PDB file of C-alpha atoms and ligand atoms in Angstrom:
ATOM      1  CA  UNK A   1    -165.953  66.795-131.191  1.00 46.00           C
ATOM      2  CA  UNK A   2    -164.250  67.333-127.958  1.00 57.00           C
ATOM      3  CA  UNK A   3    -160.294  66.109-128.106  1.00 67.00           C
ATOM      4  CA  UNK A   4    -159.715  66.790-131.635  1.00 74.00           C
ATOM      5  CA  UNK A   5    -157.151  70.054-132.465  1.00 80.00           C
ATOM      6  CA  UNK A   6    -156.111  71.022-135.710  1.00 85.00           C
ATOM      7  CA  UNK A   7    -152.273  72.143-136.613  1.00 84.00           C
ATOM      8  CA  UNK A   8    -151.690  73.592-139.598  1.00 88.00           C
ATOM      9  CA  UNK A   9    -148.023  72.918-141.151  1.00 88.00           C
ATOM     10  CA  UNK A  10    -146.020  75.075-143.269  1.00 89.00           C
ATOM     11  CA  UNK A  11    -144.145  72.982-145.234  1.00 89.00           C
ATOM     12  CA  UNK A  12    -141.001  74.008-147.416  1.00 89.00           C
ATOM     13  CA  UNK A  13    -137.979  71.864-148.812  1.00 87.00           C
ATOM     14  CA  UNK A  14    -136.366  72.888-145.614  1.00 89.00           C
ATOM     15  CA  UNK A  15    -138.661  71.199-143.237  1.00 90.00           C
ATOM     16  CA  UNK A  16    -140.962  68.691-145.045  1.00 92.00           C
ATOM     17  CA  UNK A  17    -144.035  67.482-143.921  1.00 92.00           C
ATOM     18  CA  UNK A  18    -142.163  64.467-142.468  1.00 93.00           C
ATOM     19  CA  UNK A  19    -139.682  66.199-140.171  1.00 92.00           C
ATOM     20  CA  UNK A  20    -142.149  68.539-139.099  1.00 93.00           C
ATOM     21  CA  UNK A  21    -144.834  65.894-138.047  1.00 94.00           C
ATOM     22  CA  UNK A  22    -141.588  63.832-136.391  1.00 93.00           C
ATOM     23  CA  UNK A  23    -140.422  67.210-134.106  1.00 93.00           C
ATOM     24  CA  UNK A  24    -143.898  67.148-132.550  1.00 92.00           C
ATOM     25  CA  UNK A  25    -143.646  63.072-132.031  1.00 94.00           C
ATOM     26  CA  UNK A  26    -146.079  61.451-134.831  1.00 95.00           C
ATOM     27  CA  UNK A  27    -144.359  59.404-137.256  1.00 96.00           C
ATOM     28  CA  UNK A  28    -145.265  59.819-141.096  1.00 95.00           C
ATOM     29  CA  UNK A  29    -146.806  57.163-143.800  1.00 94.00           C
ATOM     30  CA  UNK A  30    -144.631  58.474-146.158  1.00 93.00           C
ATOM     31  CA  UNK A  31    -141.563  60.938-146.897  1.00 90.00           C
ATOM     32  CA  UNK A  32    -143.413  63.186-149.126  1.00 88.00           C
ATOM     33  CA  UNK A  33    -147.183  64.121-148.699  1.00 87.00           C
ATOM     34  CA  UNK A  34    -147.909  62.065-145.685  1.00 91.00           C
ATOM     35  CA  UNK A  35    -152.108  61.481-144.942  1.00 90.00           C
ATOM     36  CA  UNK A  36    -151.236  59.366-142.075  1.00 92.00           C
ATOM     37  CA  UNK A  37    -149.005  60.040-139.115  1.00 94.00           C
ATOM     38  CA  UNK A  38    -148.985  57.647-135.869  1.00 95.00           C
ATOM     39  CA  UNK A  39    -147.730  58.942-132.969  1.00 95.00           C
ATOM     40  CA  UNK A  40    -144.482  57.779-131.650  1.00 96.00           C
ATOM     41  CA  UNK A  41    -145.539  56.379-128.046  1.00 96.00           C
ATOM     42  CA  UNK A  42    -148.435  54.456-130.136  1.00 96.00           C
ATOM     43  CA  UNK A  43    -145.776  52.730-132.251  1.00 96.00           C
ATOM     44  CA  UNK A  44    -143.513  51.830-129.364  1.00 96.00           C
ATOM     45  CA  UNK A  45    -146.650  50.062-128.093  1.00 96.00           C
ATOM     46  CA  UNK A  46    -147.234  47.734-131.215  1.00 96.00           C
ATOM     47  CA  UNK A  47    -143.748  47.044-130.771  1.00 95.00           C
ATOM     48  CA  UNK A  48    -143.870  46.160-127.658  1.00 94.00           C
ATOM     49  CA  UNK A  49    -146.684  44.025-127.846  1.00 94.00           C
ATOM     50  CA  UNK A  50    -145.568  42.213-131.167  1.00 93.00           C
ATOM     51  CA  UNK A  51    -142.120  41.184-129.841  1.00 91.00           C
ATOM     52  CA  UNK A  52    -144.791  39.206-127.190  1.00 91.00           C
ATOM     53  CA  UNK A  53    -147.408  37.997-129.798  1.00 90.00           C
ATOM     54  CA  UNK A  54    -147.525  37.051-133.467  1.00 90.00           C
ATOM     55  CA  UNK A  55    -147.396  40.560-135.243  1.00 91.00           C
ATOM     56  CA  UNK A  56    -150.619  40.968-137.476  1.00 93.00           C
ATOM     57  CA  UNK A  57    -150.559  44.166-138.350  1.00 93.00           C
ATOM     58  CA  UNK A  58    -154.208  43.760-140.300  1.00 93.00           C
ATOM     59  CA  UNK A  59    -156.157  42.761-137.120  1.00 94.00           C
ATOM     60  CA  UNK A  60    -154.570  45.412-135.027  1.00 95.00           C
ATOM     61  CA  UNK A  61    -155.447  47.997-137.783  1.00 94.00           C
ATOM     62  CA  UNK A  62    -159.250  46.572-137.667  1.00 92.00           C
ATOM     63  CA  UNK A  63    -159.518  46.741-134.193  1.00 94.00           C
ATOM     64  CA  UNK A  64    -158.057  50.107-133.571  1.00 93.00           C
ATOM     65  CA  UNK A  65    -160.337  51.628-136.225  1.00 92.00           C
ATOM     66  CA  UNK A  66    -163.456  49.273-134.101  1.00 92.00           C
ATOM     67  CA  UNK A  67    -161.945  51.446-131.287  1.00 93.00           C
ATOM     68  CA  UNK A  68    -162.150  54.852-132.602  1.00 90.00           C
ATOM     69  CA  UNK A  69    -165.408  53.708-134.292  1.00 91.00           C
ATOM     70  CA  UNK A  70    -166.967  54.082-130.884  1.00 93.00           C
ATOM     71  CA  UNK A  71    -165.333  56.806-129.587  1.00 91.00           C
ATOM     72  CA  UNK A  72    -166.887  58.565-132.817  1.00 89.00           C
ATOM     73  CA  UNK A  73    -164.279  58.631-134.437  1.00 87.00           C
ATOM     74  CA  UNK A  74    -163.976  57.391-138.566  1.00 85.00           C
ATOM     75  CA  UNK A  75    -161.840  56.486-140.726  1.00 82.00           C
ATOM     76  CA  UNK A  76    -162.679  58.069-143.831  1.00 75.00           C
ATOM     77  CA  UNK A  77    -160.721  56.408-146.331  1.00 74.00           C
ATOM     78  CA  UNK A  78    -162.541  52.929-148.077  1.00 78.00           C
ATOM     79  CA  UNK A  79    -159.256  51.566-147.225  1.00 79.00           C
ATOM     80  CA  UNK A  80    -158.800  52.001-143.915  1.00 86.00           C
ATOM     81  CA  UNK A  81    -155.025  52.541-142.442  1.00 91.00           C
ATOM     82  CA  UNK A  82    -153.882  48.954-142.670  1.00 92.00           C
ATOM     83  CA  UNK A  83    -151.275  49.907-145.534  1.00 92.00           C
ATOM     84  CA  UNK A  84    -150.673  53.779-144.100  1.00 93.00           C
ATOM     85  CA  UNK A  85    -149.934  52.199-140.847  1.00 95.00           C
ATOM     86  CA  UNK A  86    -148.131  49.089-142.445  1.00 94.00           C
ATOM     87  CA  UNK A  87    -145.652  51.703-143.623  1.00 94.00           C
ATOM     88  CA  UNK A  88    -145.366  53.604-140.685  1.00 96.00           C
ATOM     89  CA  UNK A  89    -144.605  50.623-138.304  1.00 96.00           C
ATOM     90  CA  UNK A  90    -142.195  49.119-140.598  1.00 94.00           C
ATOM     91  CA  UNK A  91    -139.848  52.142-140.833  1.00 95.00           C
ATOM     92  CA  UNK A  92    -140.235  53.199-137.118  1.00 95.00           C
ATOM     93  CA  UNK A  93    -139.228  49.476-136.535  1.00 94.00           C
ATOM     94  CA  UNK A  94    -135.889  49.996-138.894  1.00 94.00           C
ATOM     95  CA  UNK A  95    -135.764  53.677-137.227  1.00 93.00           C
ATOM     96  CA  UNK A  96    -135.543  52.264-133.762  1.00 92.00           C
ATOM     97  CA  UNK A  97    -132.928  49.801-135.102  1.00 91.00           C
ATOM     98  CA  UNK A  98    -130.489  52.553-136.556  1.00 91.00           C
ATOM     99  CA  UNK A  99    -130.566  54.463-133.620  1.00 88.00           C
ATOM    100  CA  UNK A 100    -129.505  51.094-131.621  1.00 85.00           C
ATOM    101  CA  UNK A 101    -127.081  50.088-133.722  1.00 85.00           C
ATOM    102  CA  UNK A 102    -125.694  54.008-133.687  1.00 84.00           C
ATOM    103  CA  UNK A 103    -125.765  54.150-129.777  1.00 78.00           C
ATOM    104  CA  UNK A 104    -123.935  51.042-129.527  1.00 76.00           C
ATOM    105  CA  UNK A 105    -121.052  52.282-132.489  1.00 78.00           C
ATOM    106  CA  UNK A 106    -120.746  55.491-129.840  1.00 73.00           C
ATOM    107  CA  UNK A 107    -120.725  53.530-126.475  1.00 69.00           C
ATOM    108  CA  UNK A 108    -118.170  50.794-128.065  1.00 66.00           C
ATOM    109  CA  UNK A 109    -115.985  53.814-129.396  1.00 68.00           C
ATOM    110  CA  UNK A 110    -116.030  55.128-125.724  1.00 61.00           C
ATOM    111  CA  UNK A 111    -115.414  51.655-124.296  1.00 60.00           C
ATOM    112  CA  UNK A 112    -112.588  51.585-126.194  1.00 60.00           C
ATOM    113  CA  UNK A 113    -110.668  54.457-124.930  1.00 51.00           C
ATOM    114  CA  UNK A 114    -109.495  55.048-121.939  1.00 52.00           C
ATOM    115  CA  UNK A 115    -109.413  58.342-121.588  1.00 47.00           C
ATOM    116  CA  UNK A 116    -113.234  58.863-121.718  1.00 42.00           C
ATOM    117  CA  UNK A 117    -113.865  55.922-119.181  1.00 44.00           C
ATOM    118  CA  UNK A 118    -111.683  58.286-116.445  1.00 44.00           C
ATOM    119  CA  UNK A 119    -114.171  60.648-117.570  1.00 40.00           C
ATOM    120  CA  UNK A 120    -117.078  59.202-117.590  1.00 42.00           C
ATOM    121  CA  UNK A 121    -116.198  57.142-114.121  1.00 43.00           C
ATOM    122  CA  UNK A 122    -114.803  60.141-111.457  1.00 43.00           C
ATOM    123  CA  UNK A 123    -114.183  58.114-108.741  1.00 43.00           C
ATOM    124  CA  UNK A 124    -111.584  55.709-109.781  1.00 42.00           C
ATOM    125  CA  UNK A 125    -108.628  57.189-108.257  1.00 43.00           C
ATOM    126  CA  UNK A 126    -107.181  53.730-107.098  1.00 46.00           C
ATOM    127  CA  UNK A 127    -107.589  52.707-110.552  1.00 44.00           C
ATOM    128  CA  UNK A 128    -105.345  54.171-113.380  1.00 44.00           C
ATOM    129  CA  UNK A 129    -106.836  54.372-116.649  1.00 46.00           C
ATOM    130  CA  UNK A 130    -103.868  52.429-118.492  1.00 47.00           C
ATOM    131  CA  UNK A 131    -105.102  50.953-121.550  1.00 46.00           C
ATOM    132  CA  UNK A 132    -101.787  48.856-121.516  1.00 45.00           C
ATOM    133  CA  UNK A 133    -102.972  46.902-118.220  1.00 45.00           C
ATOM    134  CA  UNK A 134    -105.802  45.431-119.386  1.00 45.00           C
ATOM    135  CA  UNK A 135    -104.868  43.452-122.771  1.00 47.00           C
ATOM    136  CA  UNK A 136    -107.353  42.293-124.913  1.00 51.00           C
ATOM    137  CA  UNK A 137    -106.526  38.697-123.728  1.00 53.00           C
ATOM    138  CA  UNK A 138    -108.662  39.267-120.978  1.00 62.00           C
ATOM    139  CA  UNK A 139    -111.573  41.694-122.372  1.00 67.00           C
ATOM    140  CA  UNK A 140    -114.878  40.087-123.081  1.00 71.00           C
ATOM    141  CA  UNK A 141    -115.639  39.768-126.615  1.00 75.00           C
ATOM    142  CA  UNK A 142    -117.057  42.423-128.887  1.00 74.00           C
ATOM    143  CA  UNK A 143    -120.290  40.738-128.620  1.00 77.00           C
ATOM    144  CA  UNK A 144    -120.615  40.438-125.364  1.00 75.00           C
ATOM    145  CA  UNK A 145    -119.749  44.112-124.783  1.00 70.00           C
ATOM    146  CA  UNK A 146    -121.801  45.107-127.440  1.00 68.00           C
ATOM    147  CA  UNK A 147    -124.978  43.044-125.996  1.00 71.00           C
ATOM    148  CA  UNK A 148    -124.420  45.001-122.767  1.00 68.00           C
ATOM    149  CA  UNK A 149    -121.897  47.885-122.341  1.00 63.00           C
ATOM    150  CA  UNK A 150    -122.779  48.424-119.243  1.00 64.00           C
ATOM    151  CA  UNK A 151    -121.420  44.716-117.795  1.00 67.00           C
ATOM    152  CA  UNK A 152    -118.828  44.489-120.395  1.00 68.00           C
ATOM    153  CA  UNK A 153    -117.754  47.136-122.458  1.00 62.00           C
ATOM    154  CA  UNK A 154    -115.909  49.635-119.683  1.00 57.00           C
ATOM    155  CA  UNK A 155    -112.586  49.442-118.426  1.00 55.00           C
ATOM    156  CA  UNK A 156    -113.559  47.956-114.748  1.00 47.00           C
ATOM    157  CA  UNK A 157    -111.307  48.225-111.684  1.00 42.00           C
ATOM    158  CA  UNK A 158    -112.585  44.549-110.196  1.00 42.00           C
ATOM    159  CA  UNK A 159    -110.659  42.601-113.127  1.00 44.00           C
ATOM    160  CA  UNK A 160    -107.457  44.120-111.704  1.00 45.00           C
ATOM    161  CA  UNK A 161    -107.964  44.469-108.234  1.00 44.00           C
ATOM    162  CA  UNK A 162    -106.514  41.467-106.350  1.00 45.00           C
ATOM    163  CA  UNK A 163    -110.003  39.780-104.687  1.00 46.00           C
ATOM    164  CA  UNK A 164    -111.194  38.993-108.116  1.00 45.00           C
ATOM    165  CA  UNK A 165    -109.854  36.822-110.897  1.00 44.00           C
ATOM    166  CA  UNK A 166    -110.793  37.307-114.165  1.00 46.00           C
ATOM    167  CA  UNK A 167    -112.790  33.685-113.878  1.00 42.00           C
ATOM    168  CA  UNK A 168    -115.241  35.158-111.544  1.00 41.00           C
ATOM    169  CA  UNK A 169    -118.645  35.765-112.723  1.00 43.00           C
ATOM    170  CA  UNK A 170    -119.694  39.453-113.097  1.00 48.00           C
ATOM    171  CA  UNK A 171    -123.368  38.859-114.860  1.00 47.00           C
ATOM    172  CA  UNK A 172    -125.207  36.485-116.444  1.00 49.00           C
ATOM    173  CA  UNK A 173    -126.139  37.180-119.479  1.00 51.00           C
ATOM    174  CA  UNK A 174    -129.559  35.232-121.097  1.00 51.00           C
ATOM    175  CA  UNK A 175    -130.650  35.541-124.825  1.00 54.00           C
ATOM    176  CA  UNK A 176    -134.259  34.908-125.260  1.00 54.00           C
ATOM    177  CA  UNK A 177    -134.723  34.620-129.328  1.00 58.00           C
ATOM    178  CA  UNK A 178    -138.110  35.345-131.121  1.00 56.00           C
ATOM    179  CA  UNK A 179    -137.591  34.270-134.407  1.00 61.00           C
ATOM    180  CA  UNK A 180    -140.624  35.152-135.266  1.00 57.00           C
ATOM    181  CA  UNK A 181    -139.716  38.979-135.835  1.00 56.00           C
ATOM    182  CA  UNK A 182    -137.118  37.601-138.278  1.00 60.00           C
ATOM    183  CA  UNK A 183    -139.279  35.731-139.990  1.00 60.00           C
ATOM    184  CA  UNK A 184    -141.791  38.827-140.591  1.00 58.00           C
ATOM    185  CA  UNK A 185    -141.312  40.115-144.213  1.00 57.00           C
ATOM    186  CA  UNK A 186    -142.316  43.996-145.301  1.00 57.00           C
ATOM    187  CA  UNK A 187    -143.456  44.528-148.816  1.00 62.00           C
ATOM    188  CA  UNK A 188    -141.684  43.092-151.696  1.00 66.00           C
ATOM    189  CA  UNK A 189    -139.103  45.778-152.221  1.00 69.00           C
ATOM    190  CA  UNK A 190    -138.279  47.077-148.663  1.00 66.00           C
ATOM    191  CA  UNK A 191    -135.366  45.796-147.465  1.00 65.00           C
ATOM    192  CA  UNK A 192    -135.134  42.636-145.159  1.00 65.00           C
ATOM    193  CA  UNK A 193    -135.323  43.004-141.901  1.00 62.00           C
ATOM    194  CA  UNK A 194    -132.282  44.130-140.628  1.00 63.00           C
ATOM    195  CA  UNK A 195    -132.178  43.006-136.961  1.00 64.00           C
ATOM    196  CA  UNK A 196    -128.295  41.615-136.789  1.00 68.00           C
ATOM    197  CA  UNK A 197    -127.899  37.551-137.269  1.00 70.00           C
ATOM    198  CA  UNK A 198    -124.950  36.097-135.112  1.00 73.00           C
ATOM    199  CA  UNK A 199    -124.012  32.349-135.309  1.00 78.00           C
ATOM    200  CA  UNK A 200    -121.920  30.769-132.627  1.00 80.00           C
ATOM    201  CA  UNK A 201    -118.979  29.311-134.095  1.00 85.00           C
ATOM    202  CA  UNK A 202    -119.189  25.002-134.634  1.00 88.00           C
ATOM    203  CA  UNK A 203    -115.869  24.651-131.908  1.00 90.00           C
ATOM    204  CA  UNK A 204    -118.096  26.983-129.619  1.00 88.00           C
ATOM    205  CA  UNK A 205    -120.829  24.801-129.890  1.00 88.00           C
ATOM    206  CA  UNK A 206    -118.766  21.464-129.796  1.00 90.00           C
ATOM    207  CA  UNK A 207    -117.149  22.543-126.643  1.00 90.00           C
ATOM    208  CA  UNK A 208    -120.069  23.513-125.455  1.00 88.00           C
ATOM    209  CA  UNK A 209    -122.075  20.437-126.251  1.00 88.00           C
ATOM    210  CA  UNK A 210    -119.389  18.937-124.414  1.00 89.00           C
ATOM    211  CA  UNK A 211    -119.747  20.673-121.236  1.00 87.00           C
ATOM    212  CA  UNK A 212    -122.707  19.969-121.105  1.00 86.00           C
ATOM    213  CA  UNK A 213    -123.111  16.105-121.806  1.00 87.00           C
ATOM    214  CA  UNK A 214    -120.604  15.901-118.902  1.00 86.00           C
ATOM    215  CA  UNK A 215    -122.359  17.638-116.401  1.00 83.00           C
ATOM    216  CA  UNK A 216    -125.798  15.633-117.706  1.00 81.00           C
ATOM    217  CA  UNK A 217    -123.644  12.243-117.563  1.00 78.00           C
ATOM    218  CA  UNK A 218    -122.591  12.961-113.645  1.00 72.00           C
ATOM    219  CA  UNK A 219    -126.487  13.681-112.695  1.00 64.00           C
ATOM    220  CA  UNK A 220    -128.714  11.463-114.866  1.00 58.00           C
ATOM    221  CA  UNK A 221    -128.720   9.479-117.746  1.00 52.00           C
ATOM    222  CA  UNK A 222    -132.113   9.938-118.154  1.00 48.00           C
ATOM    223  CA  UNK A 223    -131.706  12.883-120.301  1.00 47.00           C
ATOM    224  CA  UNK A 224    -131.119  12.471-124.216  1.00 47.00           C
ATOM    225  CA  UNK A 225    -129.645  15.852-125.342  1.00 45.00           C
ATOM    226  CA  UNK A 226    -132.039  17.880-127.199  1.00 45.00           C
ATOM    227  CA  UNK A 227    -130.401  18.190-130.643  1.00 45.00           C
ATOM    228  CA  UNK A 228    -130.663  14.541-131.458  1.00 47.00           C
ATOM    229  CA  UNK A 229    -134.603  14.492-130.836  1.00 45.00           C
ATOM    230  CA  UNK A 230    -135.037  17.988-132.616  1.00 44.00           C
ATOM    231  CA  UNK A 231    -133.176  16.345-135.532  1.00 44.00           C
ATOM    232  CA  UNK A 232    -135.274  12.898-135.324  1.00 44.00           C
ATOM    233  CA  UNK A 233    -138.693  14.721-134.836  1.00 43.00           C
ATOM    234  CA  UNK A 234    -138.174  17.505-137.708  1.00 45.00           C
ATOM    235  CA  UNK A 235    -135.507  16.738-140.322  1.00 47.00           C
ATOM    236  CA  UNK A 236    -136.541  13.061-141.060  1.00 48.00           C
ATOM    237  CA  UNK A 237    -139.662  13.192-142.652  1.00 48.00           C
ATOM    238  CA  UNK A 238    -139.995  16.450-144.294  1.00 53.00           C
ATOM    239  CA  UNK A 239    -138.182  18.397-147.126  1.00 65.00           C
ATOM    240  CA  UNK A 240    -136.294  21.161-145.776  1.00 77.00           C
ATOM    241  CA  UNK A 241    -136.402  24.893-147.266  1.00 81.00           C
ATOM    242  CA  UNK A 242    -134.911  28.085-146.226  1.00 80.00           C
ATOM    243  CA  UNK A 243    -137.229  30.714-146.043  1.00 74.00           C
ATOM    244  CA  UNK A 244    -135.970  33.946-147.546  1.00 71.00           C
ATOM    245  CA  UNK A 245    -133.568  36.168-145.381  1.00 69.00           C
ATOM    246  CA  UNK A 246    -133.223  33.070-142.944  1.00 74.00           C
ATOM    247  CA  UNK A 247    -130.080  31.013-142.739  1.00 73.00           C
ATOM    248  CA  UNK A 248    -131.661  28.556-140.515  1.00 76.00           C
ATOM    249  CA  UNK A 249    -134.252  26.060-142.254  1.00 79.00           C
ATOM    250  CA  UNK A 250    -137.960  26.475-141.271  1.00 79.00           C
ATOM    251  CA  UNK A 251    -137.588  22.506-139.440  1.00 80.00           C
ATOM    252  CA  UNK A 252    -134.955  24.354-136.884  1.00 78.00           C
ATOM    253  CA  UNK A 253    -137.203  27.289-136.680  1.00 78.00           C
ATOM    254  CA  UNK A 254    -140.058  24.637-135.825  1.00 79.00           C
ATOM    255  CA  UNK A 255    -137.788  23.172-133.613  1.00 78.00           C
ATOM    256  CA  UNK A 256    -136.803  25.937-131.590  1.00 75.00           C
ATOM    257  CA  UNK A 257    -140.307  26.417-130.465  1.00 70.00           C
ATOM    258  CA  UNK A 258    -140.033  23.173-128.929  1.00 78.00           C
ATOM    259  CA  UNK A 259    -136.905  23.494-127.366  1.00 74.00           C
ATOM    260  CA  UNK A 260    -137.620  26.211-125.955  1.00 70.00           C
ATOM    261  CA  UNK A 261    -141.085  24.714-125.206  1.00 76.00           C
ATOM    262  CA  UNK A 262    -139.627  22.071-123.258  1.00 74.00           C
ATOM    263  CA  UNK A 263    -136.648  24.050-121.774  1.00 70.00           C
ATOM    264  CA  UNK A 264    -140.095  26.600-120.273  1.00 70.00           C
ATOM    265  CA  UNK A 265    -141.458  23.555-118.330  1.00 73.00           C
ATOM    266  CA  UNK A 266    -138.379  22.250-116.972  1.00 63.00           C
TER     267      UNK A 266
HETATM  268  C1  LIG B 301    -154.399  38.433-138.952  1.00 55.74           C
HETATM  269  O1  LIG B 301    -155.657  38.928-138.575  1.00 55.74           O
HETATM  270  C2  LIG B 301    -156.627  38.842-139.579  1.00 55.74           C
HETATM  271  C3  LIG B 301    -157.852  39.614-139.117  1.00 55.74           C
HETATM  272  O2  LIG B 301    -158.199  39.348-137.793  1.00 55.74           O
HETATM  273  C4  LIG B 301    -156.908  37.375-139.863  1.00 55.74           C
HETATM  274  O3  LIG B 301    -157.893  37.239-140.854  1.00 55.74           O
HETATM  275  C5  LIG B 301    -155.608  36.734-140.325  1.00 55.74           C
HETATM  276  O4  LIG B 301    -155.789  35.343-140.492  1.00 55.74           O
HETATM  277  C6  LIG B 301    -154.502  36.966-139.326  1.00 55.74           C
HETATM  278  N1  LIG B 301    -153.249  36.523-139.908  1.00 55.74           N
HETATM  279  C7  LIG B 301    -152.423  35.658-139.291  1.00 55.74           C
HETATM  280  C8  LIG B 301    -151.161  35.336-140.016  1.00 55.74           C
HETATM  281  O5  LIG B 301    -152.677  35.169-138.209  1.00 55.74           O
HETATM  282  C1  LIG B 302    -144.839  25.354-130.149  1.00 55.74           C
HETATM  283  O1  LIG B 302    -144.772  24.166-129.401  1.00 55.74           O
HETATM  284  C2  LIG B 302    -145.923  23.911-128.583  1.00 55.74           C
HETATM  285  C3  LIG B 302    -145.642  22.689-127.714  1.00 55.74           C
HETATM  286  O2  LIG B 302    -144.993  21.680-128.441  1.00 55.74           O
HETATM  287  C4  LIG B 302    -147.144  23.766-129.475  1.00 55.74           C
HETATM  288  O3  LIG B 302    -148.293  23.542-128.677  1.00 55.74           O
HETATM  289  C5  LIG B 302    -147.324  25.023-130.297  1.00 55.74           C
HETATM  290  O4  LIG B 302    -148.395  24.877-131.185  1.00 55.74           O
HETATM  291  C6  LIG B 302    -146.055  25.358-131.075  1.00 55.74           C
HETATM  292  N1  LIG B 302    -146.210  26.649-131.736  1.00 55.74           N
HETATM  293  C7  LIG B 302    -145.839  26.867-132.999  1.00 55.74           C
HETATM  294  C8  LIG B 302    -146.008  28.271-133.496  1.00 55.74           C
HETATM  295  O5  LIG B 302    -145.368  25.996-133.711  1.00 55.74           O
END
């Protein structure tokens, strides 16, 4: 067959199968003795295309082997690579998440201090790099710098400068949720999916809630505000459970997709 090459690996405790199969951008089954490896840009696909569509790992594992079925290629395991590949995905997935969370710990650390941002940032003459001028009174929040570091986590010359005051708006920042990869659960003793939680604090949300029944008031009272319908429609007539590693209850999960739903067509 045409396409196919063979590598041979020398493996010693040094450089394990594993390692050696990640250096040349496949990622392993397994730690030890891998008989499946899936290469890296295939992975970042699934991902891709999961975050967009309910993940079902089984019926992209049938139709990929279907694929290579008539390119003439065959599985040859009774099988097939639903549980190899299973594996694989799952600890790419937490993989890609580590390295996340680790570039964000670096760029936050560099946010931080000053002395990298002059740096990092050459042409700031007009614009010492005095941590002292810029208190933390006026710094976005950890989370917002942390969501992007680029809008909020450097030291930047407009919140200073004299033209803009710190109520200006510099970006706009959406969150799109897809609870659905939260939901997902891995085999029985992997750990839960670790993609980070973060609940907005109730006075947030009151004031909040607030704003916005104001600004509904002055244009129409047409309007009822979407909690109180989610609550009417979804907590009322059915028993409520958690599912496990949620802290929201599967009724506000169910109503999310309506909210959101609704908020779509508007
Ligand atoms: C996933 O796909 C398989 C095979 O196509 C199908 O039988 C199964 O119902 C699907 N699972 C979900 C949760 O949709
Ligand atoms: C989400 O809401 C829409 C519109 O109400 C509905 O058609 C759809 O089936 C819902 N999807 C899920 C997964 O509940």
């Amino acid at each position: 067959m045409t396409g196919l090459r063979h590598v041979d690996l020398t493996v010693c405790p040094c450089a394990p199968a594993a390692l050696q199969l990640l250096w040349i951008g496949y990622f392993p089954c397994a730690p030890l003795g891998p008989t499946l490896a899936v290469s890296l840009q295939l992975l970042s696909l699934v991902r891709q295309l999961f975050m967009r569509m309910p993940p079902n790992t089984s019926a992209w594992c049938e139709s990929f082997e279907a694929y290579l079925a008539g390119m003439g290629y065959k599985v040859d395991t009774k099988e097939g690579i639903r549980r190899r590949f299973s594996n694989a995905y799952h600890w790419y997935c937490i993989l890609e998440l580590s390295l996340d969370e680790y570039v964000q710990q670096k760029l936050q650390k560099s946010a931080s201090l000053p002395s990298d941002f002059s740096l990092s940032v050459p042409s700031t003459s007009h614009c010492p790099p005095n941590g002292d001028v810029l208190s933390s009174r006026i710094r976005p929040s950890e989370y917002l710098q942390q969501r992007c570091p680029l809008c909020f986590g450097g030291y930047s010359c407009q919140m200073k400068s004299t033209q803009h005051s710190s109520s200006d708006i510099d970006a706009i920042v959406c969150i799109d949720a897809c609870f659905t990869q939260k939901r997902r659960s891995g085999q029985p003793d992997d750990p839960i999916n670790p993609t980070a939680t973060v609940f907005l604090s109730p006075g947030d949300i009151y004031a909040m809630e607030c704003e916005v029944d104001g600004l509904q008031k002055s244009r129409s009272s047409v309007q009822r505000r979407s909690g109180q319908s989610l609550k009417r429609n979804h907590l009322g007539n059915e028993d409520d459970v958690f599912e496990e590693g949620m802290r929201i209850t599967t009724s506000v999960l169910k109503g999310c997709n309506e909210s959101f739903t609704a908020a779509d067509e508007r």
